[in-house]
């Protein structure tokens, strides 16, 4: 598994697209979640994150400029009982619905494919955190992507982290780098350092994302003992 320095990595990739980070803070006290979106088209950049009762949703910054909402308006983060779901699309709701009838994260994602946006065929990236009554937690990540650019064949990858590492997390994103048709993320999720401070971690991500493409960032630190949630959101459009 490759370990990276997150700021340097984000700067070098230029356009990672959308990204998920899940892990544990360096003081071992907090579960962390980070989710960011970027955009190259006007429709993709015309978005903000807005808080919901149990997570966040995307919404148009300027409703008059919203074109096709199908791939840009969704609920990235949603809670179901002791699970927190985070994804880059409407598969959040698929996972939620499957959990609600006793099925699993994997069951849900095996019914989905990459996004229908040829020629890019953007991968669907997803994560889930499961927290026990004692505060112990584990997490899983997934990526669904086209097999070699085929619109008919989907590759489904799942990664399970049963024993989180203190001060570390795992980062997965949609695109390998910037290009006219950006290639999909390759390999296992990247291991990254997670700082004690939510402010420091938040700023290290936002400041490293390309100013030309970054749109919104959400970071949450969930205290393992008390359940208290500290959150930060930034929207370039506000």
mmCIF file with all atom_site columns, N, CA and C in Angstrom, residues 134-164:
data_model
loop_
_atom_site.group_PDB
_atom_site.id
_atom_site.type_symbol
_atom_site.label_atom_id
_atom_site.label_alt_id
_atom_site.label_comp_id
_atom_site.label_asym_id
_atom_site.label_entity_id
_atom_site.label_seq_id
_atom_site.pdbx_PDB_ins_code
_atom_site.Cartn_x
_atom_site.Cartn_y
_atom_site.Cartn_z
_atom_site.occupancy
_atom_site.B_iso_or_equiv
_atom_site.pdbx_formal_charge
_atom_site.auth_seq_id
_atom_site.auth_comp_id
_atom_site.auth_asym_id
_atom_site.auth_atom_id
_atom_site.pdbx_PDB_model_num
ATOM 1  N N  . UNK A 1 134 ? -19.276 0.593  21.973  1.00 0.00 ? 134 UNK A N  1
ATOM 2  C CA . UNK A 1 134 ? -18.106 0.928  22.788  1.00 0.00 ? 134 UNK A CA 1
ATOM 3  C C  . UNK A 1 134 ? -17.292 2.068  22.187  1.00 0.00 ? 134 UNK A C  1
ATOM 4  N N  . UNK A 1 135 ? -17.630 2.448  20.950  1.00 0.00 ? 135 UNK A N  1
ATOM 5  C CA . UNK A 1 135 ? -16.879 3.501  20.268  1.00 0.00 ? 135 UNK A CA 1
ATOM 6  C C  . UNK A 1 135 ? -15.861 2.969  19.295  1.00 0.00 ? 135 UNK A C  1
ATOM 7  N N  . UNK A 1 136 ? -15.566 1.675  19.331  1.00 0.00 ? 136 UNK A N  1
ATOM 8  C CA . UNK A 1 136 ? -14.672 1.080  18.342  1.00 0.00 ? 136 UNK A CA 1
ATOM 9  C C  . UNK A 1 136 ? -15.311 1.200  16.959  1.00 0.00 ? 136 UNK A C  1
ATOM 10 N N  . UNK A 1 137 ? -14.493 1.318  15.943  1.00 0.00 ? 137 UNK A N  1
ATOM 11 C CA . UNK A 1 137 ? -15.058 1.476  14.611  1.00 0.00 ? 137 UNK A CA 1
ATOM 12 C C  . UNK A 1 137 ? -14.200 0.771  13.575  1.00 0.00 ? 137 UNK A C  1
ATOM 13 N N  . UNK A 1 138 ? -14.808 0.496  12.446  1.00 0.00 ? 138 UNK A N  1
ATOM 14 C CA . UNK A 1 138 ? -14.086 0.019  11.268  1.00 0.00 ? 138 UNK A CA 1
ATOM 15 C C  . UNK A 1 138 ? -14.649 0.740  10.055  1.00 0.00 ? 138 UNK A C  1
ATOM 16 N N  . UNK A 1 139 ? -13.970 0.630  8.943   1.00 0.00 ? 139 UNK A N  1
ATOM 17 C CA . UNK A 1 139 ? -14.483 1.296  7.749   1.00 0.00 ? 139 UNK A CA 1
ATOM 18 C C  . UNK A 1 139 ? -14.126 0.522  6.493   1.00 0.00 ? 139 UNK A C  1
ATOM 19 N N  . UNK A 1 140 ? -14.881 0.796  5.464   1.00 0.00 ? 140 UNK A N  1
ATOM 20 C CA . UNK A 1 140 ? -14.683 0.175  4.164   1.00 0.00 ? 140 UNK A CA 1
ATOM 21 C C  . UNK A 1 140 ? -14.724 1.246  3.083   1.00 0.00 ? 140 UNK A C  1
ATOM 22 N N  . UNK A 1 141 ? -13.991 1.004  2.024   1.00 0.00 ? 141 UNK A N  1
ATOM 23 C CA . UNK A 1 141 ? -13.998 1.875  0.860   1.00 0.00 ? 141 UNK A CA 1
ATOM 24 C C  . UNK A 1 141 ? -14.246 1.032  -0.380  1.00 0.00 ? 141 UNK A C  1
ATOM 25 N N  . UNK A 1 142 ? -14.764 1.675  -1.418  1.00 0.00 ? 142 UNK A N  1
ATOM 26 C CA . UNK A 1 142 ? -15.036 0.957  -2.665  1.00 0.00 ? 142 UNK A CA 1
ATOM 27 C C  . UNK A 1 142 ? -14.860 1.896  -3.842  1.00 0.00 ? 142 UNK A C  1
ATOM 28 N N  . UNK A 1 143 ? -14.500 1.313  -4.982  1.00 0.00 ? 143 UNK A N  1
ATOM 29 C CA . UNK A 1 143 ? -14.520 2.045  -6.246  1.00 0.00 ? 143 UNK A CA 1
ATOM 30 C C  . UNK A 1 143 ? -15.114 1.143  -7.313  1.00 0.00 ? 143 UNK A C  1
ATOM 31 N N  . UNK A 1 144 ? -16.044 1.698  -8.064  1.00 0.00 ? 144 UNK A N  1
ATOM 32 C CA . UNK A 1 144 ? -16.660 1.015  -9.206  1.00 0.00 ? 144 UNK A CA 1
ATOM 33 C C  . UNK A 1 144 ? -16.226 1.773  -10.447 1.00 0.00 ? 144 UNK A C  1
ATOM 34 N N  . UNK A 1 145 ? -15.556 1.102  -11.360 1.00 0.00 ? 145 UNK A N  1
ATOM 35 C CA . UNK A 1 145 ? -15.075 1.812  -12.533 1.00 0.00 ? 145 UNK A CA 1
ATOM 36 C C  . UNK A 1 145 ? -15.173 0.952  -13.790 1.00 0.00 ? 145 UNK A C  1
ATOM 37 N N  . UNK A 1 146 ? -15.101 1.600  -14.919 1.00 0.00 ? 146 UNK A N  1
ATOM 38 C CA . UNK A 1 146 ? -15.170 0.912  -16.199 1.00 0.00 ? 146 UNK A CA 1
ATOM 39 C C  . UNK A 1 146 ? -13.948 0.027  -16.400 1.00 0.00 ? 146 UNK A C  1
ATOM 40 N N  . UNK A 1 147 ? -14.165 -1.101 -17.028 1.00 0.00 ? 147 UNK A N  1
ATOM 41 C CA . UNK A 1 147 ? -13.068 -1.994 -17.396 1.00 0.00 ? 147 UNK A CA 1
ATOM 42 C C  . UNK A 1 147 ? -12.508 -1.540 -18.739 1.00 0.00 ? 147 UNK A C  1
ATOM 43 N N  . UNK A 1 148 ? -11.433 -0.749 -18.673 1.00 0.00 ? 148 UNK A N  1
ATOM 44 C CA . UNK A 1 148 ? -10.750 -0.308 -19.880 1.00 0.00 ? 148 UNK A CA 1
ATOM 45 C C  . UNK A 1 148 ? -11.546 0.617  -20.769 1.00 0.00 ? 148 UNK A C  1
ATOM 46 N N  . UNK A 1 149 ? -12.445 1.396  -20.185 1.00 0.00 ? 149 UNK A N  1
ATOM 47 C CA . UNK A 1 149 ? -13.228 2.340  -20.971 1.00 0.00 ? 149 UNK A CA 1
ATOM 48 C C  . UNK A 1 149 ? -14.491 1.746  -21.566 1.00 0.00 ? 149 UNK A C  1
ATOM 49 N N  . UNK A 1 150 ? -14.796 0.502  -21.244 1.00 0.00 ? 150 UNK A N  1
ATOM 50 C CA . UNK A 1 150 ? -16.004 -0.138 -21.750 1.00 0.00 ? 150 UNK A CA 1
ATOM 51 C C  . UNK A 1 150 ? -17.233 0.392  -21.027 1.00 0.00 ? 150 UNK A C  1
ATOM 52 N N  . UNK A 1 151 ? -18.289 0.656  -21.788 1.00 0.00 ? 151 UNK A N  1
ATOM 53 C CA . UNK A 1 151 ? -19.541 1.086  -21.182 1.00 0.00 ? 151 UNK A CA 1
ATOM 54 C C  . UNK A 1 151 ? -20.382 -0.100 -20.710 1.00 0.00 ? 151 UNK A C  1
ATOM 55 N N  . UNK A 1 152 ? -19.905 -1.324 -20.974 1.00 0.00 ? 152 UNK A N  1
ATOM 56 C CA . UNK A 1 152 ? -20.672 -2.523 -20.641 1.00 0.00 ? 152 UNK A CA 1
ATOM 57 C C  . UNK A 1 152 ? -20.094 -3.323 -19.478 1.00 0.00 ? 152 UNK A C  1
ATOM 58 N N  . UNK A 1 153 ? -18.846 -3.036 -19.100 1.00 0.00 ? 153 UNK A N  1
ATOM 59 C CA . UNK A 1 153 ? -18.182 -3.879 -18.111 1.00 0.00 ? 153 UNK A CA 1
ATOM 60 C C  . UNK A 1 153 ? -17.683 -3.041 -16.929 1.00 0.00 ? 153 UNK A C  1
ATOM 61 N N  . UNK A 1 154 ? -18.066 -3.459 -15.723 1.00 0.00 ? 154 UNK A N  1
ATOM 62 C CA . UNK A 1 154 ? -17.726 -2.747 -14.498 1.00 0.00 ? 154 UNK A CA 1
ATOM 63 C C  . UNK A 1 154 ? -16.764 -3.554 -13.646 1.00 0.00 ? 154 UNK A C  1
ATOM 64 N N  . UNK A 1 155 ? -15.729 -2.894 -13.156 1.00 0.00 ? 155 UNK A N  1
ATOM 65 C CA . UNK A 1 155 ? -14.824 -3.476 -12.159 1.00 0.00 ? 155 UNK A CA 1
ATOM 66 C C  . UNK A 1 155 ? -15.243 -2.955 -10.799 1.00 0.00 ? 155 UNK A C  1
ATOM 67 N N  . UNK A 1 156 ? -15.397 -3.863 -9.832  1.00 0.00 ? 156 UNK A N  1
ATOM 68 C CA . UNK A 1 156 ? -15.819 -3.476 -8.485  1.00 0.00 ? 156 UNK A CA 1
ATOM 69 C C  . UNK A 1 156 ? -14.738 -3.857 -7.484  1.00 0.00 ? 156 UNK A C  1
ATOM 70 N N  . UNK A 1 157 ? -14.210 -2.869 -6.772  1.00 0.00 ? 157 UNK A N  1
ATOM 71 C CA . UNK A 1 157 ? -13.146 -3.098 -5.794  1.00 0.00 ? 157 UNK A CA 1
ATOM 72 C C  . UNK A 1 157 ? -13.648 -2.688 -4.406  1.00 0.00 ? 157 UNK A C  1
ATOM 73 N N  . UNK A 1 158 ? -13.331 -3.521 -3.412  1.00 0.00 ? 158 UNK A N  1
ATOM 74 C CA . UNK A 1 158 ? -13.727 -3.259 -2.029  1.00 0.00 ? 158 UNK A CA 1
ATOM 75 C C  . UNK A 1 158 ? -12.508 -3.403 -1.122  1.00 0.00 ? 158 UNK A C  1
ATOM 76 N N  . UNK A 1 159 ? -12.379 -2.484 -0.167  1.00 0.00 ? 159 UNK A N  1
ATOM 77 C CA . UNK A 1 159 ? -11.244 -2.463 0.757   1.00 0.00 ? 159 UNK A CA 1
ATOM 78 C C  . UNK A 1 159 ? -11.783 -2.343 2.176   1.00 0.00 ? 159 UNK A C  1
ATOM 79 N N  . UNK A 1 160 ? -11.349 -3.238 3.057   1.00 0.00 ? 160 UNK A N  1
ATOM 80 C CA . UNK A 1 160 ? -11.855 -3.269 4.429   1.00 0.00 ? 160 UNK A CA 1
ATOM 81 C C  . UNK A 1 160 ? -10.737 -2.961 5.418   1.00 0.00 ? 160 UNK A C  1
ATOM 82 N N  . UNK A 1 161 ? -11.022 -2.069 6.359   1.00 0.00 ? 161 UNK A N  1
ATOM 83 C CA . UNK A 1 161 ? -10.056 -1.660 7.374   1.00 0.00 ? 161 UNK A CA 1
ATOM 84 C C  . UNK A 1 161 ? -10.672 -1.940 8.740   1.00 0.00 ? 161 UNK A C  1
ATOM 85 N N  . UNK A 1 162 ? -10.402 -3.131 9.259   1.00 0.00 ? 162 UNK A N  1
ATOM 86 C CA . UNK A 1 162 ? -11.053 -3.585 10.484  1.00 0.00 ? 162 UNK A CA 1
ATOM 87 C C  . UNK A 1 162 ? -10.419 -3.007 11.737  1.00 0.00 ? 162 UNK A C  1
ATOM 88 N N  . UNK A 1 163 ? -9.131  -2.654 11.645  1.00 0.00 ? 163 UNK A N  1
ATOM 89 C CA . UNK A 1 163 ? -8.431  -2.089 12.803  1.00 0.00 ? 163 UNK A CA 1
ATOM 90 C C  . UNK A 1 163 ? -7.783  -0.779 12.377  1.00 0.00 ? 163 UNK A C  1
ATOM 91 N N  . UNK A 1 164 ? -8.483  0.337  12.522  1.00 0.00 ? 164 UNK A N  1
ATOM 92 C CA . UNK A 1 164 ? -7.918  1.625  12.112  1.00 0.00 ? 164 UNK A CA 1
ATOM 93 C C  . UNK A 1 164 ? -6.587  1.909  12.802  1.00 0.00 ? 164 UNK A C  1
#
